[in-house]
Every structure is written in C-alpha cells, then in structure tokens.
Short mmCIF file of N, CA and C in Angstrom, two decimals:
data_model
loop_
_atom_site.label_atom_id
_atom_site.label_comp_id
_atom_site.label_asym_id
_atom_site.label_seq_id
_atom_site.Cartn_x
_atom_site.Cartn_y
_atom_site.Cartn_z
N MET A 1 94.15 107.91 97.13
CA MET A 1 94.35 106.77 95.69
C MET A 1 95.91 106.58 95.38
N LYS A 2 96.74 107.38 95.03
CA LYS A 2 98.15 106.64 95.60
C LYS A 2 98.46 105.06 96.00
N ARG A 3 97.90 105.44 97.17
CA ARG A 3 98.49 104.47 98.03
C ARG A 3 97.98 102.94 98.03
N ILE A 4 96.39 102.57 97.84
CA ILE A 4 96.16 102.16 97.82
C ILE A 4 96.66 101.71 95.08
N LEU A 5 97.37 102.33 94.63
CA LEU A 5 98.40 101.71 93.33
C LEU A 5 99.11 101.13 93.46
N THR A 6 99.39 102.17 94.15
CA THR A 6 101.20 101.56 94.85
C THR A 6 101.20 99.78 95.93
N LEU A 7 99.79 99.47 96.69
CA LEU A 7 99.68 98.55 97.01
C LEU A 7 99.32 97.66 95.65
N GLY A 8 98.32 98.77 95.20
CA GLY A 8 98.16 97.22 93.66
C GLY A 8 99.40 96.91 92.46
N LEU A 9 100.80 97.68 92.60
CA LEU A 9 101.25 97.23 91.94
C LEU A 9 101.64 96.29 92.38
N ALA A 10 102.39 96.07 94.06
CA ALA A 10 103.03 96.02 94.42
C ALA A 10 102.05 93.99 94.87
N LEU A 11 101.74 94.04 95.02
CA LEU A 11 100.52 93.30 94.91
C LEU A 11 100.91 92.08 93.48
N LEU A 12 100.77 93.10 92.38
CA LEU A 12 100.64 92.35 91.21
C LEU A 12 102.28 91.96 90.82
N MET A 13 103.24 92.38 91.60
CA MET A 13 104.74 91.85 91.40
C MET A 13 105.08 91.58 91.63
N LEU A 14 104.27 90.57 93.07
CA LEU A 14 105.27 90.02 93.83
C LEU A 14 104.38 88.27 93.11
N ILE A 15 103.41 88.37 92.75
CA ILE A 15 101.77 87.39 91.53
C ILE A 15 103.07 86.69 90.64
N LEU A 16 103.29 88.18 89.35
CA LEU A 16 103.62 87.48 88.75
C LEU A 16 105.93 86.95 89.27
N ALA A 17 106.54 87.09 89.74
CA ALA A 17 107.65 86.43 90.72
C ALA A 17 107.45 85.50 90.95
N GLY A 18 105.98 85.25 91.73
CA GLY A 18 105.50 83.73 91.94
C GLY A 18 105.67 83.25 90.32
N CYS A 19 105.22 83.29 89.79
CA CYS A 19 105.14 82.44 87.82
C CYS A 19 106.30 82.43 87.53
N SER A 20 107.23 82.48 87.71
CA SER A 20 108.30 82.85 86.86
C SER A 20 109.18 82.05 87.94
N THR A 21 109.10 81.32 88.39
CA THR A 21 109.83 79.54 88.30
C THR A 21 109.80 78.65 87.43
N GLU A 22 111.07 77.89 86.41
CA GLU A 22 110.15 77.01 86.34
C GLU A 22 110.71 75.11 86.92
N VAL A 23 110.17 75.04 85.86
CA VAL A 23 109.87 73.21 86.82
C VAL A 23 111.56 72.65 86.86
N THR A 24 111.84 72.93 86.18
CA THR A 24 112.91 72.22 86.20
C THR A 24 113.94 72.25 87.28
N GLU A 25 114.11 72.96 88.11
CA GLU A 25 114.63 73.95 88.75
C GLU A 25 114.36 72.68 90.15
N TYR A 26 113.57 72.11 90.40
CA TYR A 26 112.93 71.50 91.39
C TYR A 26 113.30 69.92 90.96
N ARG A 27 113.84 69.39 90.19
CA ARG A 27 113.75 68.25 89.13
C ARG A 27 115.04 67.46 89.99
N GLN A 28 116.11 68.19 90.92
CA GLN A 28 116.75 67.62 91.56
C GLN A 28 116.56 67.56 93.17
N GLN A 29 115.21 67.79 93.46
CA GLN A 29 114.96 67.76 95.04
C GLN A 29 114.74 66.39 95.42
N GLN A 30 114.63 65.86 96.66
CA GLN A 30 114.67 64.18 96.98
C GLN A 30 113.84 65.09 98.07
N PRO A 31 113.04 62.99 98.43
CA PRO A 31 111.97 62.60 98.35
C PRO A 31 110.81 63.94 96.05
N ALA A 32 112.48 62.53 95.51
CA ALA A 32 111.22 62.19 94.15
C ALA A 32 109.28 62.66 94.24
N LEU A 33 108.47 63.29 93.64
CA LEU A 33 107.26 63.33 94.31
C LEU A 33 106.99 62.38 92.55
N ASP A 34 106.68 61.20 93.31
CA ASP A 34 105.58 60.10 92.38
C ASP A 34 104.12 60.46 92.58
N ILE A 35 103.10 60.58 91.77
CA ILE A 35 102.29 60.58 92.03
C ILE A 35 101.72 59.93 91.95
N PHE A 36 101.99 58.47 91.58
CA PHE A 36 100.91 57.29 91.14
C PHE A 36 101.35 56.40 92.82
N HIS A 37 102.69 56.95 93.20
CA HIS A 37 102.34 56.55 94.33
C HIS A 37 101.99 57.28 95.89
N TYR A 38 102.15 58.17 95.45
CA TYR A 38 101.42 59.41 95.87
C TYR A 38 99.91 59.17 96.57
N PHE A 39 99.01 59.01 95.49
CA PHE A 39 97.44 58.38 94.96
C PHE A 39 97.56 57.24 95.16
N GLN A 40 98.54 56.34 95.88
CA GLN A 40 98.38 54.56 95.90
C GLN A 40 96.65 54.27 97.68
N GLY A 41 96.53 53.84 97.08
CA GLY A 41 95.66 52.96 98.06
C GLY A 41 93.72 54.72 97.74
N ARG A 42 93.25 54.20 98.77
CA ARG A 42 92.18 55.21 99.24
C ARG A 42 92.48 56.67 99.26
N THR A 43 91.36 57.53 98.09
CA THR A 43 91.80 58.65 97.55
C THR A 43 89.85 59.46 97.79
N GLU A 44 91.02 60.16 98.44
CA GLU A 44 89.04 61.72 99.45
C GLU A 44 89.20 62.72 98.87
N ALA A 45 88.45 63.03 98.22
CA ALA A 45 88.80 64.72 97.36
C ALA A 45 86.71 65.37 97.99
N TRP A 46 87.40 67.13 97.97
CA TRP A 46 85.58 67.73 97.79
C TRP A 46 86.00 68.67 97.90
N GLY A 47 84.73 68.97 96.99
CA GLY A 47 84.85 70.90 96.52
C GLY A 47 83.75 71.48 96.63
N MET A 48 83.96 72.93 95.99
CA MET A 48 82.13 73.65 95.31
C MET A 48 82.54 74.63 93.98
N VAL A 49 82.05 74.62 93.61
CA VAL A 49 82.35 75.67 92.60
C VAL A 49 81.52 77.10 92.70
N GLN A 50 82.05 78.22 92.38
CA GLN A 50 81.24 78.87 93.25
C GLN A 50 81.53 80.08 91.10
N ASP A 51 81.00 81.22 90.83
CA ASP A 51 80.78 82.09 90.71
C ASP A 51 81.61 83.33 91.44
N ARG A 52 81.48 84.43 89.91
CA ARG A 52 82.33 85.49 90.57
C ARG A 52 82.38 86.24 91.91
N SER A 53 80.47 85.94 91.66
CA SER A 53 80.57 86.70 93.36
C SER A 53 80.12 85.41 94.48
N GLY A 54 80.70 84.87 93.96
CA GLY A 54 80.80 83.38 95.45
C GLY A 54 79.83 82.71 95.69
N LYS A 55 78.87 82.42 94.92
CA LYS A 55 77.08 81.81 94.80
C LYS A 55 77.41 81.20 94.49
N GLN A 56 77.49 79.46 95.34
CA GLN A 56 77.75 78.31 95.44
C GLN A 56 77.44 77.75 93.92
N LEU A 57 77.77 76.98 93.09
CA LEU A 57 76.89 76.55 91.83
C LEU A 57 77.04 74.89 92.81
N ARG A 58 77.52 74.72 92.59
CA ARG A 58 77.72 73.13 92.83
C ARG A 58 78.86 73.24 93.80
N SER A 59 79.02 71.80 93.94
CA SER A 59 79.36 71.14 95.06
C SER A 59 79.57 69.05 94.46
N PHE A 60 81.13 69.23 95.03
CA PHE A 60 81.37 67.60 94.84
C PHE A 60 82.21 66.34 95.95
N HIS A 61 82.03 65.43 96.18
CA HIS A 61 82.84 64.91 96.38
C HIS A 61 83.13 63.47 95.57
N VAL A 62 83.60 63.15 95.81
CA VAL A 62 84.77 61.64 94.73
C VAL A 62 86.25 60.87 95.79
N GLU A 63 85.89 59.57 95.42
CA GLU A 63 85.87 58.21 96.09
C GLU A 63 87.23 58.01 95.44
N ILE A 64 88.27 57.78 95.70
CA ILE A 64 88.28 57.06 94.20
C ILE A 64 89.63 56.39 94.78
N ASP A 65 89.74 54.25 93.74
CA ASP A 65 89.92 53.28 95.53
C ASP A 65 91.06 52.67 94.16
#
C-alpha cells in the first residue's frame, strides 16, 4: 500500500510540475506559431466523447475549408 501511495504522490508531483510553465516563456521561440496560417486551407478533424466508464456517447467528424 505504501508503494502505491508513493507512486501516486510522485505522479501527482510530475503532473503539477508540468502545469507550472508560463506561456510567456515561449514567446521568443522560433518559428512563431501563427494559428491562422497553420489552419489555412482544408482542415479535417474527428473524435469522440466518452463517459467516465469509457462508454462512447458521441462521435464527430469535422471538415473546415
């Protein structure tokens, strides 16, 4: 039980550390991300929505020109 608790705590700390970075730290990165340029032209996406047990509730497919 102690091993599971330690592993869970380590995982929680890792997840929280991933959320600590500020977006402004990447402002000077090259090439700059231009969302409008990135999605220029035809874009296609698909996915699904699941409930907490993993049962699929809905699926979707999107085409944007």
